[in-house]
Coordinates of C-alpha atoms in Angstrom, one line a residue:
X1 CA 0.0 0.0 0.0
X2 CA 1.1 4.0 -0.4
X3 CA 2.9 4.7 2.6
X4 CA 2.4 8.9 3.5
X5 CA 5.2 9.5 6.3
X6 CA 8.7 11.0 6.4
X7 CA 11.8 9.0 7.0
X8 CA 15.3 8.9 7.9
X9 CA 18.7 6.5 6.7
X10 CA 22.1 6.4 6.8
X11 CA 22.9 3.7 4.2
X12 CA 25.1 5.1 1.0
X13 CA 23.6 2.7 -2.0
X14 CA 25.8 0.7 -4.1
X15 CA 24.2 0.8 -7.5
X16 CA 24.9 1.6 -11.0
X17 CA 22.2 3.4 -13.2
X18 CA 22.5 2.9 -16.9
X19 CA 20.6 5.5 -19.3
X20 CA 17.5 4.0 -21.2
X21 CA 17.8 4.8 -24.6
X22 CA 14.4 5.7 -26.5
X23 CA 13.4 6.0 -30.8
X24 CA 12.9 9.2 -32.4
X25 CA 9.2 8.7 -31.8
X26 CA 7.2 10.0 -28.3
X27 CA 8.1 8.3 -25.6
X28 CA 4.8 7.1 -24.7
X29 CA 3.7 6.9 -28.3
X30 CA 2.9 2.8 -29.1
X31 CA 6.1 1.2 -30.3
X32 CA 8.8 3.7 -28.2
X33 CA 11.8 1.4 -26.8
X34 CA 14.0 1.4 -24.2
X35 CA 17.3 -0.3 -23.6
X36 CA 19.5 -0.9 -21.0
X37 CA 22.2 -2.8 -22.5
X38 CA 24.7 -3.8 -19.7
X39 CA 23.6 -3.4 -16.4
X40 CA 26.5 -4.0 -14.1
X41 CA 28.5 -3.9 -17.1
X42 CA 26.9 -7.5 -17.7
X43 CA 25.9 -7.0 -21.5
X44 CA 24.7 -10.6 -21.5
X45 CA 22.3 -8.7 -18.8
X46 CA 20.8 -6.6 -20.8
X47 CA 17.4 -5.7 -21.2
X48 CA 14.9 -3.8 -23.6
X49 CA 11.2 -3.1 -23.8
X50 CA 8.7 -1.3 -26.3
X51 CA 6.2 1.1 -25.0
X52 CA 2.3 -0.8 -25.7
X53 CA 0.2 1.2 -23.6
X54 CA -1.8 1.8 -20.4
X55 CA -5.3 0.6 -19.7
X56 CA -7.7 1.9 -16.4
X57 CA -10.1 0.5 -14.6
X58 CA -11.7 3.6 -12.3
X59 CA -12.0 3.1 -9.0
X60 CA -15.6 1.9 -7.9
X61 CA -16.2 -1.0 -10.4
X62 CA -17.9 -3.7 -8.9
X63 CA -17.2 -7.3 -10.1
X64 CA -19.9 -9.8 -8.3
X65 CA -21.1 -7.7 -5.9
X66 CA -17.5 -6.7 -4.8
X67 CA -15.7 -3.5 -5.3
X68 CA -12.6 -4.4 -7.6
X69 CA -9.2 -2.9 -6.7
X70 CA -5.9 -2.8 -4.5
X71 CA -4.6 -4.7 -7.1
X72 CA -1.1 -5.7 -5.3
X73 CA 0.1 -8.6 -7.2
X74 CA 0.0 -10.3 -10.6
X75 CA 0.9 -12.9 -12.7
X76 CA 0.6 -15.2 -15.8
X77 CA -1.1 -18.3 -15.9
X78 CA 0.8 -20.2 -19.4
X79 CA -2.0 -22.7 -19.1
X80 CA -5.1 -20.4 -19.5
X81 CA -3.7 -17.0 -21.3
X82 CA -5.1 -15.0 -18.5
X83 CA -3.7 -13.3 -15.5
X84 CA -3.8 -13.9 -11.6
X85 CA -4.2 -10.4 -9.6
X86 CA -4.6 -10.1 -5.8
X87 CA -6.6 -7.6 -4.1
X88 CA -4.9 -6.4 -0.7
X89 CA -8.3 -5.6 0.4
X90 CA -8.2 -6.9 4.5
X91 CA -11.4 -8.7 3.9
X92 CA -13.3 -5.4 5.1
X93 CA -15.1 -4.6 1.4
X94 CA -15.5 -8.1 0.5
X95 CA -13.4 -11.5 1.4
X96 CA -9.5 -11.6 1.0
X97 CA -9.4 -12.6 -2.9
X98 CA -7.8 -12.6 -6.1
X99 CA -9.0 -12.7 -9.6
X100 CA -8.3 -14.4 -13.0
X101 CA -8.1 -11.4 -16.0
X102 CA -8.3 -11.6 -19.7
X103 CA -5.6 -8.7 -20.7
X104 CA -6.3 -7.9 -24.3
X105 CA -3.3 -7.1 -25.9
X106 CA -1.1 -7.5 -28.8
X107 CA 1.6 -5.3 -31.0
X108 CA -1.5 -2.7 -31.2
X109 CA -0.9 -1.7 -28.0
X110 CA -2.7 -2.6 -24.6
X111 CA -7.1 -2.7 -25.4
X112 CA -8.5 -3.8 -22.2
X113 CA -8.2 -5.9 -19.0
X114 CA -11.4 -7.8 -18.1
X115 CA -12.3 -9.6 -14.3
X116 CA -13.0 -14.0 -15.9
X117 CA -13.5 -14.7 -12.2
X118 CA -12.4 -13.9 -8.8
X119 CA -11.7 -16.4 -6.3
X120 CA -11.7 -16.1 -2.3
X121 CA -8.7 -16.9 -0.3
X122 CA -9.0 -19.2 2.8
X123 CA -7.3 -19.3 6.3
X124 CA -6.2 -22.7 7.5
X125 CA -9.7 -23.2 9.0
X126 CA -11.1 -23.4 5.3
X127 CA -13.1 -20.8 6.4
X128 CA -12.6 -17.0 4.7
X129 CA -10.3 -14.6 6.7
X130 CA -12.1 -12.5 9.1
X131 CA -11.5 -9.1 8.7
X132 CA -8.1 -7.4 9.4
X133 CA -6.5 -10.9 10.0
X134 CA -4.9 -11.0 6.9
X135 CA -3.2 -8.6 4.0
X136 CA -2.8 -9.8 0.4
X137 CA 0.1 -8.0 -1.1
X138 CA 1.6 -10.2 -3.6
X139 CA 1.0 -13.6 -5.8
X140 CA 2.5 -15.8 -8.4
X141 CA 1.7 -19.5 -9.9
X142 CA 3.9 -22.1 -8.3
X143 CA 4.9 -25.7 -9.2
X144 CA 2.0 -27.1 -6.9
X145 CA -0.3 -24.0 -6.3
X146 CA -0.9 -20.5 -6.1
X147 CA 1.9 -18.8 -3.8
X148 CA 0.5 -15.5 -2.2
X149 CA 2.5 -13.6 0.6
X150 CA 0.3 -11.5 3.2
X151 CA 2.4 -8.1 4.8
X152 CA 0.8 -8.7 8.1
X153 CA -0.1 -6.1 10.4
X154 CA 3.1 -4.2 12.6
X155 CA 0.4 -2.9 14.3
X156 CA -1.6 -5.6 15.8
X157 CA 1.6 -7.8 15.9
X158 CA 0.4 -10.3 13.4
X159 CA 3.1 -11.8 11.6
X160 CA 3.6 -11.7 7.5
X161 CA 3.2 -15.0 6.0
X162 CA 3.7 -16.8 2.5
X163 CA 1.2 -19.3 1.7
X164 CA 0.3 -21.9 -1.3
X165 CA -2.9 -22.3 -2.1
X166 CA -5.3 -24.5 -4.2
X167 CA -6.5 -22.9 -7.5
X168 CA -9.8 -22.7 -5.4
X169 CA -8.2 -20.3 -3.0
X170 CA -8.3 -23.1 -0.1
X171 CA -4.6 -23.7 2.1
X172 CA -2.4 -26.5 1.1
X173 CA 0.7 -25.5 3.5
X174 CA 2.6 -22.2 4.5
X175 CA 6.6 -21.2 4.2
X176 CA 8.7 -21.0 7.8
X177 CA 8.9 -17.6 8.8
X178 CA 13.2 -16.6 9.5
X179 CA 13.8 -15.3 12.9
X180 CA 13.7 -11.7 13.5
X181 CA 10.8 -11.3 10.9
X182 CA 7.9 -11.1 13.4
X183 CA 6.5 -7.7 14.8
X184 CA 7.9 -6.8 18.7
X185 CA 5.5 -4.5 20.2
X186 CA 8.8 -2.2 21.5
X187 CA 9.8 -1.9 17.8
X188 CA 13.7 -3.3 18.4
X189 CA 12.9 -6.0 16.2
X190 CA 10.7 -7.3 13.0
X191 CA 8.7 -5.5 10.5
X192 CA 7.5 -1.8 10.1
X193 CA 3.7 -1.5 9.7
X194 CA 2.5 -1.2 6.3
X195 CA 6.3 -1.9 4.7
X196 CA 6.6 -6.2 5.2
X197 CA 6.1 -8.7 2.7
X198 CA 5.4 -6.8 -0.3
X199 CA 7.3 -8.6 -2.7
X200 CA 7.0 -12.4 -4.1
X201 CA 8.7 -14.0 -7.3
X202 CA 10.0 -17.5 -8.2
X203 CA 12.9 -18.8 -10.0
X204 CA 12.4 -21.7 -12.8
X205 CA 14.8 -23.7 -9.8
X206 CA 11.5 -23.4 -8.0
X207 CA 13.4 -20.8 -5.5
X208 CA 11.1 -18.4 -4.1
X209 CA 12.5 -14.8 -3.5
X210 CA 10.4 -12.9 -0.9
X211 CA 11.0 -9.1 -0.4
X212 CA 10.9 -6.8 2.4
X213 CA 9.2 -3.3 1.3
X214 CA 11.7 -1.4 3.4
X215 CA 14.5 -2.2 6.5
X216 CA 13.4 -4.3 9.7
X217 CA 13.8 -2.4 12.1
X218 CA 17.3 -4.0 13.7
X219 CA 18.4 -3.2 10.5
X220 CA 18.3 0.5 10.2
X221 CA 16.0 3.4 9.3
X222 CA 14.0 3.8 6.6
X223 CA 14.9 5.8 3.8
X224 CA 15.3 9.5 3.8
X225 CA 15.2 12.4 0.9
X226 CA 19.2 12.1 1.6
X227 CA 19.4 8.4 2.0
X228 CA 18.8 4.8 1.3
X229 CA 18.3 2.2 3.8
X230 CA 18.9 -2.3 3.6
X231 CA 16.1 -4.3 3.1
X232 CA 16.3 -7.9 2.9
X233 CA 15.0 -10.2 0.6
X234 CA 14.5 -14.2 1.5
X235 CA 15.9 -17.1 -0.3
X236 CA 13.0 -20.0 0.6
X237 CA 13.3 -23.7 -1.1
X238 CA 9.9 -23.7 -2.7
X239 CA 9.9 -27.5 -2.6
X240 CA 9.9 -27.4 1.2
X241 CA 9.1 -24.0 2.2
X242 CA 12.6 -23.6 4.5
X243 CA 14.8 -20.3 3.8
X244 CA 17.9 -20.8 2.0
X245 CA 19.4 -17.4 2.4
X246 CA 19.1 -13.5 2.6
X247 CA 19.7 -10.9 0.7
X248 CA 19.9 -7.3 1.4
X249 CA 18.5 -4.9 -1.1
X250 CA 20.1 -1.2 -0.9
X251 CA 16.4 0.7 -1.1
X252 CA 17.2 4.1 -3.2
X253 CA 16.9 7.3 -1.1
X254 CA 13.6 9.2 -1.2
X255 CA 13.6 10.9 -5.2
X256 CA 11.2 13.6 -4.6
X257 CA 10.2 16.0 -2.0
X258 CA 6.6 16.5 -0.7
X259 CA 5.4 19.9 -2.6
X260 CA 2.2 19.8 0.4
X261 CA 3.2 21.9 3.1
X262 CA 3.7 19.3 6.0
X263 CA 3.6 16.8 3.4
X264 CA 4.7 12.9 3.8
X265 CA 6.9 10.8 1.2
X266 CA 8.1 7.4 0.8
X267 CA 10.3 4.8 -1.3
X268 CA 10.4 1.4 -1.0
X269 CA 10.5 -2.2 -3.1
X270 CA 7.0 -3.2 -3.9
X271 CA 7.2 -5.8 -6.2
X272 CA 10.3 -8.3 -7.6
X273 CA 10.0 -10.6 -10.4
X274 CA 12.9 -13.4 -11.2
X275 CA 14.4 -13.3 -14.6
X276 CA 16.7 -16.2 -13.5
X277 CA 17.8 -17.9 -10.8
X278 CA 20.2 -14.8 -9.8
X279 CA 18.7 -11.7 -11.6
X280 CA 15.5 -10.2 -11.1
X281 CA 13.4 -7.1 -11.5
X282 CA 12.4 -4.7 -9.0
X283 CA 9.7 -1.6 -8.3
X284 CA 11.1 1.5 -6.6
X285 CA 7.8 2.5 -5.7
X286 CA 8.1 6.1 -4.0
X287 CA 5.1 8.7 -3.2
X288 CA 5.0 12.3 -2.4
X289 CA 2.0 14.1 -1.1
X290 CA 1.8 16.9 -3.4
X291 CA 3.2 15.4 -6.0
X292 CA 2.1 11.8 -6.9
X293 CA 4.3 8.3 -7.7
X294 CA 7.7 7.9 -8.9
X295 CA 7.9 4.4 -10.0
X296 CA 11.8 2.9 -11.1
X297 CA 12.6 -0.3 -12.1
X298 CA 15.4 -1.6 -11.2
X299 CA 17.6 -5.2 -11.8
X300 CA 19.2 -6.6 -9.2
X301 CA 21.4 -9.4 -9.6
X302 CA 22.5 -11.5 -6.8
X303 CA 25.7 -13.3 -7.5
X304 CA 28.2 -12.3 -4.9
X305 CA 26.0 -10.8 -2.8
X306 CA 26.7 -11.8 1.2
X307 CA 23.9 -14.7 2.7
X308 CA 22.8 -12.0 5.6
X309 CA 20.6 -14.7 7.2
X310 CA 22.8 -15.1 10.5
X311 CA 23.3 -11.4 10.5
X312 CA 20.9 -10.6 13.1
X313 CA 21.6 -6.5 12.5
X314 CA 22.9 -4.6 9.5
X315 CA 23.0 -1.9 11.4
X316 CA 25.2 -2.8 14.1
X317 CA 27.5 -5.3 12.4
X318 CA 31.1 -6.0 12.0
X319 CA 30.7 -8.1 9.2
X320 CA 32.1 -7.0 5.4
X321 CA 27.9 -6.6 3.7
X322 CA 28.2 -6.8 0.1
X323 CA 24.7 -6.3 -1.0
X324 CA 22.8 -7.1 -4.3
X325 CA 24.1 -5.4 -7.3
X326 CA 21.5 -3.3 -8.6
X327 CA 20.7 -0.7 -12.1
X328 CA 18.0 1.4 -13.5
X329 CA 16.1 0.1 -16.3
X330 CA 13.2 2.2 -16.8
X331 CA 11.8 5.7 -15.0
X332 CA 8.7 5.7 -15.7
X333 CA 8.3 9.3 -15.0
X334 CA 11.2 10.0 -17.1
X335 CA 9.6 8.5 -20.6
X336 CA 6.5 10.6 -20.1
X337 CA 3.9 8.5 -18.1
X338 CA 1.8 9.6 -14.8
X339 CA 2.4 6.3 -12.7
X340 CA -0.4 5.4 -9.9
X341 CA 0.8 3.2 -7.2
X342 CA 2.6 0.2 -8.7
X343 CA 2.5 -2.6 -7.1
X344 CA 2.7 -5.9 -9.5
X345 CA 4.9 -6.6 -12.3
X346 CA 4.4 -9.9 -14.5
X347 CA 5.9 -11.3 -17.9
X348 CA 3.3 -12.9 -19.7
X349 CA 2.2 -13.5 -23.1
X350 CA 0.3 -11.0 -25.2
X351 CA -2.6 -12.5 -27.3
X352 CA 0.0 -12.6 -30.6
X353 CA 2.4 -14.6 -29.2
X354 CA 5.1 -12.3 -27.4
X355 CA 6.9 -11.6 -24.6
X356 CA 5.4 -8.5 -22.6
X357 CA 6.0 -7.3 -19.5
X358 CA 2.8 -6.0 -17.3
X359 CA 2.8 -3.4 -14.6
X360 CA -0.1 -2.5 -12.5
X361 CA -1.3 -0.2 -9.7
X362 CA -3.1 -0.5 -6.3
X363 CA -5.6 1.9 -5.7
X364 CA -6.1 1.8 -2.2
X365 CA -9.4 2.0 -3.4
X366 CA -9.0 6.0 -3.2
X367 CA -11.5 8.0 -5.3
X368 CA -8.6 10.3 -6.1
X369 CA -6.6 7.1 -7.5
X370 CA -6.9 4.4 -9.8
X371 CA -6.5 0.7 -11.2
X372 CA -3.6 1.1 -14.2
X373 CA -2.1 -1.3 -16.0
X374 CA 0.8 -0.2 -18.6
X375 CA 2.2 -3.0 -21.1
X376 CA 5.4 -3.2 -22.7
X377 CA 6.8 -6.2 -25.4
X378 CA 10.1 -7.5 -24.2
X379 CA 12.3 -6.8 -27.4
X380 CA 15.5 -8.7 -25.2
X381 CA 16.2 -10.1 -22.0
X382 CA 18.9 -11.4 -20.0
X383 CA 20.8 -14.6 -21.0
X384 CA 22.2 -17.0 -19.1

């Protein structure tokens, strides 16, 4: 979810930016590319996309009774040509859920996203989740089930999970949570309310990456107009649910100022997707009250990057850190678009054959926000 506060760090970020490079037509015209050619210097790394178009749904559609929305997750199902999309409603408008969505699209650019169905989660009871017990934040399509991660709640100390469900939304079994994970109600310890388990992707290995949306707090501050902060991101075995390692993430500092007096801002990870077994995509999701989103993404790649899992503080450590190698691949702001609040990122096919990757936005189900999709065709993509 959009996070409105201030923040301080006091992390400098290792990361390399490499300049998109863009055609001779408008930026957000249909067909536009961008290239990132090495990141890391890594040319077998490199990456570029072609601009196909946004698509929104306004806020206050109703599918089944339900309003549609906080759209926090999303991914393709190769079996069916559609989409999976969870809602990170708190079973408060209707019950926890996520839906299956026909994306129309091809080299014409993006048409529509429909709702096929929408399917309710369950809690291990096999009943629905009471309200505020749970938060849906991300999802993906696993080798035996739909993988879904909830943030939890700092709050009410209820822990974030990541669960596999049945393509009927009922639990089949749920990943171990690492130590130091789980909210303390003094705040030494665990995650920040609102900034947990935002982030889910899985490897062809069947590794599962889980990401942090900003630092636990024995880990440092949270990022700051000035700078960036460590968040970690989880290594489990999908197979048997046990963590294999951590990660840590250098979180950019804050990119814009509020431009409302007294105004909050923000930046964290919201979403990761695996490319391979070591490089994935990020979302540098930031917001500015005043101002509005500015969404990055980022690749990270992971080889060489210290295992932090028995590193109980990277903020008071002795230990040489060497976190995940990260560069820019696309500014979303920069080409010309108005991002929302982006929160899922997919590769899927397009209805002609091709490679796209899918972006879309949670709401919050704000009347002053909205449910946007953008669509680009992946042109080239990193190679093993």
């Amino acid at each position: 979810m959009t996070k409105r506060f201030l923040a301080a760090a006091a992390f400098v970020l290792l990361s390399s930016t490499i300049t998109a490079s863009t055609t001779d037509i408008g930026a957000t015209d249909i067909g536009a590319t961008f290239e990132t050619a090495c990141p890391f210097g890594d040319c077998a790394a490199g990456i570029s996309l072609s601009y196909l178009g946004e698509f929104v749904i306004p806020t206050g559609h109703m599918e089944n009774g339900v309003e549609f929305g906080g759209i926090s997750g999303l991914d393709f199902d190769t079996a069916t040509g559609h989409y999976i999309a969870i809602s990170d409603d708190r079973s408060e408008r209707g019950p926890a859920r996520f839906y299956e969505l026909d994306v129309d699209l091809d080299a014409s650019g993006l048409k529509g996203v429909s709702v096929v169905k929408q399917v309710t989660l369950k809690d291990k009871n096999g009943e629905p989740f009471a309200a505020r017990t749970v938060d849906p934040e991300s999802i993906r399509l696993g080798k035996d089930g739909i993988y879904w991660g909830s943030e939890g709640d700092g709050k009410a100390l209820l822990a974030p999970f990541v669960r596999v469900a049945a393509p009927d939304g009922s639990f089949v079994r749920e990943f171990k949570l690492p130590e130091g994970f789980a909210p303390t109600a003094d705040k030494s310890t665990g995650i920040r309310d609102n900034l947990a388990f935002e982030d889910l992707a899985i490897a062809l290995s069947g590794d599962v990456f889980v990401g942090v949306e900003a630092a636990l707090y024995q880990d440092g501050p949270k990022s700051s107009l000035t700078s960036g902060s460590l968040s970690r991101i989880v290594r489990y075995d999908g197979a048997t649910g046990e963590p294999k390692a951590q990660y840590a993430y250098p979180v950019s500092p804050i990119p814009q100022a509020a431009t409302k007096a007294d105004g909050g801002n923000d930046n964290g990870m919201s979403e990761i997707l695996a490319l391979d077994d070591h490089r994935l995509l990020a979302v540098e999701r930031s917001y500015a009250q005043g101002f509005g989103n500015n969404i990055k993404i980022m690749m990270m790649d992971l080889t060489d990057a210290t295992d932090v899992s028995a590193i109980a503080s990277l903020s008071k450590n002795d230990q040489r850190v060497v976190p995940v190698r990260k560069s820019q691949v696309l500014d979303l702001r920069a080409i010309g678009l108005v991002p929302d609040n982006i929160e899922a990122m997919s590769l899927g096919k397009a209805k002609d054959g091709s490679d796209v990757l899918i972006l879309g936005s949670d709401n919050n189900f704000s009347a002053s926000q909205k449910t946007q999709f953008y669509a680009f065709k992946v042109l080239n993509r990193p190679q093993q």
